[in-house]
Coordinates of C-alpha atoms and ligand atoms in Angstrom, one line a residue:
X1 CA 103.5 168.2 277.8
X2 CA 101.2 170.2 275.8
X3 CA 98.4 171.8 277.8
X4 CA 94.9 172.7 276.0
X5 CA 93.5 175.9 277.0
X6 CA 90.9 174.3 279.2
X7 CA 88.3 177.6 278.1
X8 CA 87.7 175.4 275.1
X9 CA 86.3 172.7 277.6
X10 CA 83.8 175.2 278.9
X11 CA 81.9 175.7 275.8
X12 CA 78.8 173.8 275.6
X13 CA 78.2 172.0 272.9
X14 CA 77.0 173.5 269.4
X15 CA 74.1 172.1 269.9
X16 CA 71.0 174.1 268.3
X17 CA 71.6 173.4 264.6
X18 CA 73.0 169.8 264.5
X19 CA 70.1 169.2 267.0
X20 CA 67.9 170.8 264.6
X21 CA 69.6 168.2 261.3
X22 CA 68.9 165.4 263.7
X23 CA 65.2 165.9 263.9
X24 CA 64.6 166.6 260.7
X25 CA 66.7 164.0 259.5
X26 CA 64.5 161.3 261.9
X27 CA 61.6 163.0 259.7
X28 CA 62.1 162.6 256.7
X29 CA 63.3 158.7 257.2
X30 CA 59.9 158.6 258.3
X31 CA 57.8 160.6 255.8
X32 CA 59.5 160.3 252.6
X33 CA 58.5 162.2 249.9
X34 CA 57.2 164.7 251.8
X35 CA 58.4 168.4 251.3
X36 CA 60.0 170.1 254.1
X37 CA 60.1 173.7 253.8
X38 CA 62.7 175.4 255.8
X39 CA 62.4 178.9 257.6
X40 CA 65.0 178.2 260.3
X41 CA 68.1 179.5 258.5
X42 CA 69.9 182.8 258.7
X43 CA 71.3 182.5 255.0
X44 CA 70.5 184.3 251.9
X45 CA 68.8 182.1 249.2
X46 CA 68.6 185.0 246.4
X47 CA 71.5 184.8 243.9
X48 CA 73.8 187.7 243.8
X49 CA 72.8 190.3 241.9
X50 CA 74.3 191.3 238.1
X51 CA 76.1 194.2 239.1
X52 CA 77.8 192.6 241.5
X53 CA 78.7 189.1 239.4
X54 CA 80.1 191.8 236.2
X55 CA 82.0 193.6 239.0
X56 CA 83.6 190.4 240.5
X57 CA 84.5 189.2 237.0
X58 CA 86.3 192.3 235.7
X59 CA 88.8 191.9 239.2
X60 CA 89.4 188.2 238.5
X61 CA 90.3 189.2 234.5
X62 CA 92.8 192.1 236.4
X63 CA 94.5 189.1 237.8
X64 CA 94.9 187.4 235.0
X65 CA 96.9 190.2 233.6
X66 CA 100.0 191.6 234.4
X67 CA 99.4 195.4 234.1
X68 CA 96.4 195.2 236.6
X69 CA 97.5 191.9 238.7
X70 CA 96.7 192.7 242.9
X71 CA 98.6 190.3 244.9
X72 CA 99.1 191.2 248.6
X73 CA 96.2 194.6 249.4
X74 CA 96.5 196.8 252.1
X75 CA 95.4 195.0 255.3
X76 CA 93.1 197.5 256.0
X77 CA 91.7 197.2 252.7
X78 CA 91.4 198.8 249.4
X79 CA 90.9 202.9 249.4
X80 CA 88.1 202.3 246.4
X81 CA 85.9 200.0 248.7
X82 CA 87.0 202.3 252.2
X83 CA 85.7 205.8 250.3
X84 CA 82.4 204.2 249.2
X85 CA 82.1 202.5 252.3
X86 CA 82.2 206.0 254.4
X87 CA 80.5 208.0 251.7
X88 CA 77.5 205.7 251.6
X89 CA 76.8 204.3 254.9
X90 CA 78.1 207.1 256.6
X91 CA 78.1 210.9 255.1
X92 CA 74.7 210.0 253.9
X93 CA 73.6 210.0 257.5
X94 CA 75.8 213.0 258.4
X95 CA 78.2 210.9 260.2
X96 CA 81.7 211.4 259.3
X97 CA 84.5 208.8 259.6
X98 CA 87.8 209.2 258.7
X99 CA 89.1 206.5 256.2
X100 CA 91.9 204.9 259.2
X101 CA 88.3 204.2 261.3
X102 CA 87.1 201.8 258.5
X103 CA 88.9 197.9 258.4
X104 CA 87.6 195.8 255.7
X105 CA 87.6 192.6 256.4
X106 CA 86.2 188.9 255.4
X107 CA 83.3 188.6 257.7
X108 CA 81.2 190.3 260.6
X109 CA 81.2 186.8 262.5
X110 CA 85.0 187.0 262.6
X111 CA 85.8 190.9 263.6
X112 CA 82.3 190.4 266.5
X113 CA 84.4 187.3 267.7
X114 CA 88.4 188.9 267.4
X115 CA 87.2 192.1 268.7
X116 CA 87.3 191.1 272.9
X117 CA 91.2 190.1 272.3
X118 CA 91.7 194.3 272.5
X119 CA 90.2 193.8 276.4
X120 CA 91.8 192.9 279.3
X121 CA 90.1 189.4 281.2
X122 CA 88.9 191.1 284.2
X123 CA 86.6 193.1 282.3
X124 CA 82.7 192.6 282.8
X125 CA 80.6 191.6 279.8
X126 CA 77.2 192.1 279.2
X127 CA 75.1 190.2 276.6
X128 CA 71.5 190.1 276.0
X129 CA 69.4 187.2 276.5
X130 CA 68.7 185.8 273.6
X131 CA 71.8 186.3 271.8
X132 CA 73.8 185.5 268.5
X133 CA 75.9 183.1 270.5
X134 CA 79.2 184.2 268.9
X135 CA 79.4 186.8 271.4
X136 CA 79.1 184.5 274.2
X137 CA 81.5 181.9 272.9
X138 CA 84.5 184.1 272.1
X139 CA 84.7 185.1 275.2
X140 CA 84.6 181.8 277.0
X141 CA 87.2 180.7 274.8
X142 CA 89.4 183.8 276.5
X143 CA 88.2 183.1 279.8
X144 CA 86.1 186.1 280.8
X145 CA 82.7 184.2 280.8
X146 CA 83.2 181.9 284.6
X147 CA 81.7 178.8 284.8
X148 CA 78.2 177.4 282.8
X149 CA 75.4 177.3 285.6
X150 CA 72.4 174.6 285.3
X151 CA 70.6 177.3 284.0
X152 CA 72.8 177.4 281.1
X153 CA 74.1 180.9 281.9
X154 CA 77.9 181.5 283.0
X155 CA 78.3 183.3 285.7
X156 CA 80.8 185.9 285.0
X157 CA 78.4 187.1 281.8
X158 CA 76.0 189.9 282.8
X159 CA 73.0 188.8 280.9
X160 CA 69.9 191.3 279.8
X161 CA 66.7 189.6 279.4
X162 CA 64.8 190.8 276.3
X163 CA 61.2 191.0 277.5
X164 CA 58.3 191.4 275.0
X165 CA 56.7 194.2 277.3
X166 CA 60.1 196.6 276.4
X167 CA 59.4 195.9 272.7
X168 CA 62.7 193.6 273.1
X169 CA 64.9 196.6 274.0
X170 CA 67.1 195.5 277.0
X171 CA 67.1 198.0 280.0
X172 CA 70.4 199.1 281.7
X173 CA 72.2 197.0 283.7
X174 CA 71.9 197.1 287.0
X175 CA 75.7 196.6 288.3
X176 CA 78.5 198.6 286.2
X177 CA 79.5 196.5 283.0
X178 CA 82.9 197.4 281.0
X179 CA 81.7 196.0 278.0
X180 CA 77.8 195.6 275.8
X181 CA 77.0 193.4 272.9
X182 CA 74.3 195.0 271.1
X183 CA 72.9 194.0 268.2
X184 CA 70.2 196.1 266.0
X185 CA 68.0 194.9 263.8
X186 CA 68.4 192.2 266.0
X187 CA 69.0 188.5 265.1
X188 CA 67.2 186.4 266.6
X189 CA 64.4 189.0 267.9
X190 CA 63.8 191.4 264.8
X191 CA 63.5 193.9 267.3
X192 CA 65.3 197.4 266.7
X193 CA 66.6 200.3 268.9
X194 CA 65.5 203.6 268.3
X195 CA 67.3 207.0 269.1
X196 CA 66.4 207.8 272.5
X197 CA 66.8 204.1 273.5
X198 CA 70.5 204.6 271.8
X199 CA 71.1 207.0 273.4
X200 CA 70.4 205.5 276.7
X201 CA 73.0 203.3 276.0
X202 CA 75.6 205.4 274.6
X203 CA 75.0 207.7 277.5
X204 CA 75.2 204.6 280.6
X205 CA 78.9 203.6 278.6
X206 CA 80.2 207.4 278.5
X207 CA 79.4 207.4 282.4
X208 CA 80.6 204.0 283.3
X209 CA 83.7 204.5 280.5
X210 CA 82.4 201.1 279.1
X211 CA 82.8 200.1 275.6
X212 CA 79.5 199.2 273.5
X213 CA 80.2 196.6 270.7
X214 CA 76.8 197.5 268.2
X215 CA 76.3 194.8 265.6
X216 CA 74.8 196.7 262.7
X217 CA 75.1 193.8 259.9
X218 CA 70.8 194.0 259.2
X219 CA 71.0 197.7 259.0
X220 CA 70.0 197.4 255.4
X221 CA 66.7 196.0 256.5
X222 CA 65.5 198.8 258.3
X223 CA 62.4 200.4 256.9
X224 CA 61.2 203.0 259.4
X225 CA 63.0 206.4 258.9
X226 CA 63.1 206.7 262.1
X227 CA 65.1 204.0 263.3
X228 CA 69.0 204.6 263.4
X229 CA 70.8 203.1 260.6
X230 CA 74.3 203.1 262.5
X231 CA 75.2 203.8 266.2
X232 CA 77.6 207.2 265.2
X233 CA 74.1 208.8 265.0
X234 CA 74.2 209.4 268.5
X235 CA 76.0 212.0 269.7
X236 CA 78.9 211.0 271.6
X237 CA 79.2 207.0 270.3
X238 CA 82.1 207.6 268.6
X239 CA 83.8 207.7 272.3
X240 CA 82.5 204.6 273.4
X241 CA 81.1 202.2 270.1
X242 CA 82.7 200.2 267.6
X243 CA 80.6 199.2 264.6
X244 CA 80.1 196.0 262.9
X245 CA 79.1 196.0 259.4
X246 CA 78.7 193.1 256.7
X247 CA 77.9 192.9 253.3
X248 CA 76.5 189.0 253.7
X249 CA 72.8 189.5 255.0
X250 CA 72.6 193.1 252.9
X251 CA 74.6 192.3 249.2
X252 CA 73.8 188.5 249.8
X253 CA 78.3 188.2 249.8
X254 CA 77.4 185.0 253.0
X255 CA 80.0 182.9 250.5
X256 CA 81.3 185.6 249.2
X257 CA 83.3 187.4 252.0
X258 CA 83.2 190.6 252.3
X259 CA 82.1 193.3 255.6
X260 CA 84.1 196.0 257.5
X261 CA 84.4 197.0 261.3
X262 CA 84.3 201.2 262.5
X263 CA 87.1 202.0 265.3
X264 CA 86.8 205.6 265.7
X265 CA 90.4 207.4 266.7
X266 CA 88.3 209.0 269.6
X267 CA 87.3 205.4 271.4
X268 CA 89.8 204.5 274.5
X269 CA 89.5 201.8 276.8
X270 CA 91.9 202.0 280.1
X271 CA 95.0 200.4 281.6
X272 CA 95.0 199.5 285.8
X273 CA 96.4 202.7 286.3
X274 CA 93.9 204.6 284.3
X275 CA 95.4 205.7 281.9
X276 CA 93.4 206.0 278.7
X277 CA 94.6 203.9 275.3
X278 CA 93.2 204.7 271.8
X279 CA 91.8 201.1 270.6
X280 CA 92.1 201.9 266.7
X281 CA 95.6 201.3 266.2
X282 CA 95.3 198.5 268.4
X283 CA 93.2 196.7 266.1
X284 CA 95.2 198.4 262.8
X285 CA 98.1 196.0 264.5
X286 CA 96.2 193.4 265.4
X287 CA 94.4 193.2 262.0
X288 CA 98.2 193.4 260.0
X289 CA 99.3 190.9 262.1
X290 CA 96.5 188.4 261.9
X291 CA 95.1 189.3 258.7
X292 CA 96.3 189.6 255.3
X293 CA 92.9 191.6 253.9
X294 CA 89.9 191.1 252.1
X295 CA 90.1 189.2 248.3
X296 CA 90.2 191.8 245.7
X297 CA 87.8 190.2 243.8
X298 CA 85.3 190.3 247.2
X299 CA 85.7 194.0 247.7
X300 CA 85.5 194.6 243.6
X301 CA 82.2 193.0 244.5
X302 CA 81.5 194.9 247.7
X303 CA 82.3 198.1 245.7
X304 CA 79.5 197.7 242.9
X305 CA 77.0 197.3 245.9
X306 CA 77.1 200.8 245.9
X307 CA 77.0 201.7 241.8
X308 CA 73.8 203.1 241.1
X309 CA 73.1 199.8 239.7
X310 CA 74.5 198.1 242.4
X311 CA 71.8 200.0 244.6
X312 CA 69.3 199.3 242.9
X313 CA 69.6 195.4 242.3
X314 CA 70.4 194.7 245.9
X315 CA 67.4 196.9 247.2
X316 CA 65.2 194.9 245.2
X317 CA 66.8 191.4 246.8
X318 CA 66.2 193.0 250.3
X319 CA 62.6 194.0 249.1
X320 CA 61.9 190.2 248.1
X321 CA 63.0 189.5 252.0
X322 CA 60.8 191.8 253.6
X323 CA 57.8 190.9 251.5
X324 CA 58.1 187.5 252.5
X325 CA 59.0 188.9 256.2
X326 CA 55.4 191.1 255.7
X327 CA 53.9 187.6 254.6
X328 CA 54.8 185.5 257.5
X329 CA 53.8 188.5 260.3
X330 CA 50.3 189.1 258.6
X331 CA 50.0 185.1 258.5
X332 CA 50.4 184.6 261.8
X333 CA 49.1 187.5 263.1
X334 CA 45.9 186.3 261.7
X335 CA 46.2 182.6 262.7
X336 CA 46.3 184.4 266.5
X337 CA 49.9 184.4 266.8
X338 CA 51.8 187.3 268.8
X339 CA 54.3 188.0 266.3
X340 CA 57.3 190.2 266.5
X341 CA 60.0 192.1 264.4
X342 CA 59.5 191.3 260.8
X343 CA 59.0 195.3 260.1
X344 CA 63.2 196.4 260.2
X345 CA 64.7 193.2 260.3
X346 CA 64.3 189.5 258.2
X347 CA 63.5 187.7 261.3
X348 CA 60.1 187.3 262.5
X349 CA 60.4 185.9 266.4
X350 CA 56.9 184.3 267.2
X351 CA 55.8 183.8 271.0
X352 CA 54.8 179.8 270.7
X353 CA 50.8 178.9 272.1
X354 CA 50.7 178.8 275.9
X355 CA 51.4 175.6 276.7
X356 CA 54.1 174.7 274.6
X357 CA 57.9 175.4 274.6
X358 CA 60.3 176.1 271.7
X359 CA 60.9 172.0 271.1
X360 CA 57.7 171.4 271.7
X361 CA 56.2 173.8 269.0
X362 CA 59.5 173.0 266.5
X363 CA 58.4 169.5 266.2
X364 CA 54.7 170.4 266.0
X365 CA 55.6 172.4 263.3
X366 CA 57.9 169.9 261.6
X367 CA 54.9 166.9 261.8
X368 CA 51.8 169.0 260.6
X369 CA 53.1 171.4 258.4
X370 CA 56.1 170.2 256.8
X371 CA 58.1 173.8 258.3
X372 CA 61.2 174.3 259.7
X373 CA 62.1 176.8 262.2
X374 CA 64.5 177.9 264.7
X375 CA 63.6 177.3 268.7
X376 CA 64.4 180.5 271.0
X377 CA 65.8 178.9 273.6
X378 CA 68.7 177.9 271.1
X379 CA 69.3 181.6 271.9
X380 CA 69.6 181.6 275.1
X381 CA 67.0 180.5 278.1
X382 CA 65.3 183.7 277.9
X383 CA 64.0 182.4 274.2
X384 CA 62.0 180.0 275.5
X385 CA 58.9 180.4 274.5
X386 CA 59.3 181.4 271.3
X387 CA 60.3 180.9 267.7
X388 CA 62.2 182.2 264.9
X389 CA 61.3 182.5 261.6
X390 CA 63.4 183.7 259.2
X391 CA 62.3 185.8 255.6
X392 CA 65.5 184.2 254.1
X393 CA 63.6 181.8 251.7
X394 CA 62.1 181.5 248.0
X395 CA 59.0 184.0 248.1
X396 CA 56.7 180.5 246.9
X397 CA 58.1 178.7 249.5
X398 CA 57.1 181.5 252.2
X399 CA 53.5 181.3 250.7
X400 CA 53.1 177.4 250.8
X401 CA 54.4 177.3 254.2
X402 CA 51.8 180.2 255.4
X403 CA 49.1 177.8 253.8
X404 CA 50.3 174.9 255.2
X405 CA 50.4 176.8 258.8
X406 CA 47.0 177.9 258.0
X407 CA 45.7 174.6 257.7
X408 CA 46.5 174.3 261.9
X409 CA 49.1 172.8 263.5
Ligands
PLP501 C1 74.8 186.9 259.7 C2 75.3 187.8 260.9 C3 76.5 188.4 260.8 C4 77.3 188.4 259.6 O1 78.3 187.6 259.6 P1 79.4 187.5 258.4 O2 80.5 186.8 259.0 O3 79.7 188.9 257.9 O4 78.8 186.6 257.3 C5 76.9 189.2 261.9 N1 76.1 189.3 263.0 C6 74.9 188.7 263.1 C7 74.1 188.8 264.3 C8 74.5 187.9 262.0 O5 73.3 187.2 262.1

């Protein structure tokens, strides 16, 4: 008899989008005509930039001939993209890497959610509350997150509350955890870490031997020099982070395909007896045996990103997000709302009027201004209260639904 892995039955459902279709579904039944303008998603709506498209369309003409056909690439993926990826992202900012730290692969969602098969079930995760609930998920479906409490938190998950007070930094845990999502700029916050609150971090997991798991895939969106583009800028997080990347929120590649994970040689995590096992050429087998690489057309893309047209066309997408990002914080901000990120990241995460939870303010939203959004307790319970905007939109759409907002809600 063929047994399900009864982790899968743990999961609750996927409930904060469909939920979200259903309502607005029910809406416009009821107010046809009417348009509804939508900042809820966490999806690019700029086309991919020239650069980019001529790059992509030189690799598939390669495959159509036989002198510069690419079947099979190296798992790990192509030296071309690899180089650019370390010269760029990480030279620049006086981190080195060697090129067997860098995986290409087709997605940051994918590597976040493979990465925990590297670590053993007994160890202790810690996520923060909110959360991009891929984190979470993955590890329910291995069995390391317990059982789902009323309060919709599983009790074998260490969670850190964001509060508004530590600019939505979490503190330190408070019992010792083996292993730390963090994600900066954060999605859904909009909050970012800066050095010395890296560094906190980085020192607790070289103490407590933990392993931090940074999700850097907004990094592009960082505007303050001061903020840390990647988590190798602290001393010592080479021994203890790996490094998520993606192309998709940065180069607009969400259908393309196309990001990379860093698994510095020095990183170990332990067996029972202690003894100390690199974790790089762990994943290097894991990702040959489970992956077949990155389409050459996708990292012929990901390569012109950084051309010095490349550059330039994708900083001027990014700059069309954070105007409209600029737009909905000074909005709001004026209408009396406590707004926060916006500044280093494309979300904007709203505190909703007292009185009124996440639901509550979605569907007031929805009826008197025609606007979609995201409610924070979809992220987890500590998002209650609030609301998440996101910049991802046509810049005239961002401006209608600021006047609509204006006109009260
Ligand atoms: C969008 C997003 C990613 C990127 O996922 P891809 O699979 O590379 O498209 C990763 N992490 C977070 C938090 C995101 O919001």
């Amino acid at each position: 008899m063929a047994r399900v892995n009864e982790n899968f039955l743990k999961l609750k459902a996927g409930y904060l989008f469909p939920e979200i279709g259903r309502r607005l579904c029910f809406f416009q039944a009821e107010n046809p005509g009417k348009k509804v303008i939508s900042l809820g998603i966490g999806d690019v709506t700029e086309p991919l930039p020239p650069a980019i498209t001529e790059a992509m369309k030189r690799a598939v003409d390669d495959l159509s001939a036989e002198a510069t056909f690419h079947g099979y690439g190296p798992e790990r993926g192509y030296d071309f993209l690899i180089e650019a990826v370390i010269e760029n992202d990480f030279n620049r900012r006086g981190v080195k890497l060697e090129p067997d730290e860098v995986f290409i692969s087709d997605g940051a969602k994918c590597d976040t959610g493979n990465i925990q098969e590297l670590f053993g079930l007994d160890n202790v995760v810690a996520v923060t509350d909110p959360v991009y609930p891929v984190y979470i998920d993955t590890n329910i479906m291995a069995g390391r997150a317990g059982k789902a409490g009323k309060n919709g938190r599983y009790d074998k998950i260490i969670y850190l509350p964001w509060k508004a007070e530590n600019g939505f930094v979490p503190e330190l845990p408070k019992k010792p955890v083996d292993i730390i999502y963090l994600c900066f700029p954060n999605n859904p916050t909009g909050a970012v870490a800066n050095k010395g609150q890296l560094k906190r971090w980085v020192d607790y997991a070289l103490t407590n031997s933990s392993v931090i798991l940074f999700d850097a895939a907004y990094e592009a969106f960082i505007t303050d020099p001061d903020i840390p583009h990647s988590i190798y800028e602290i001393a010592g997080a080479n021994e203890v982070a790996i490094e998520f990347r993606s192309f998709s929120k940065s180069a607009g590649f969400t259908g393309v395909r196309c990001a990379y994970t860093v698994v510095p040689k020095q990183l170990k995590a332990y067996t029972k007896d202690d003894k100390g096992v690199e974790i790089n050429p762990l994943w290097q087998r894991r990702h040959s045996t489970k992956f077949n690489g990155a389409s050459y057309i996708s990292q012929a893309g990901a390569v012109a990103v950084y051309s010095p047209e490349g550059r330039e066309q994708t900083r001027k997408v990014i700059d069309i997000y954070m105007s409209n990002a600029r737009l909905i914080r000074e909005s709001l901000s004026k209408l009396g709302y406590k707004v926060y990120g916006g500044v280093n990241a494309p979300y904007i995460w709203v505190k909703t009027p007292e009185g009124i939870n996440s639901w509550e303010f979605f569907d007031l939203l929805l009826a008197k201004a025609n606007v979609v959004g995201t409610p924070g307790s979809g992220f987890g319970p500590a998002g209650e209260g609030y609301f998440r905007l996101s910049a991802f939109a046509r810049p005239a759409d961002v401006k209608e639904a600021m006047e609509r907002m204006a006109h009260g809600i």
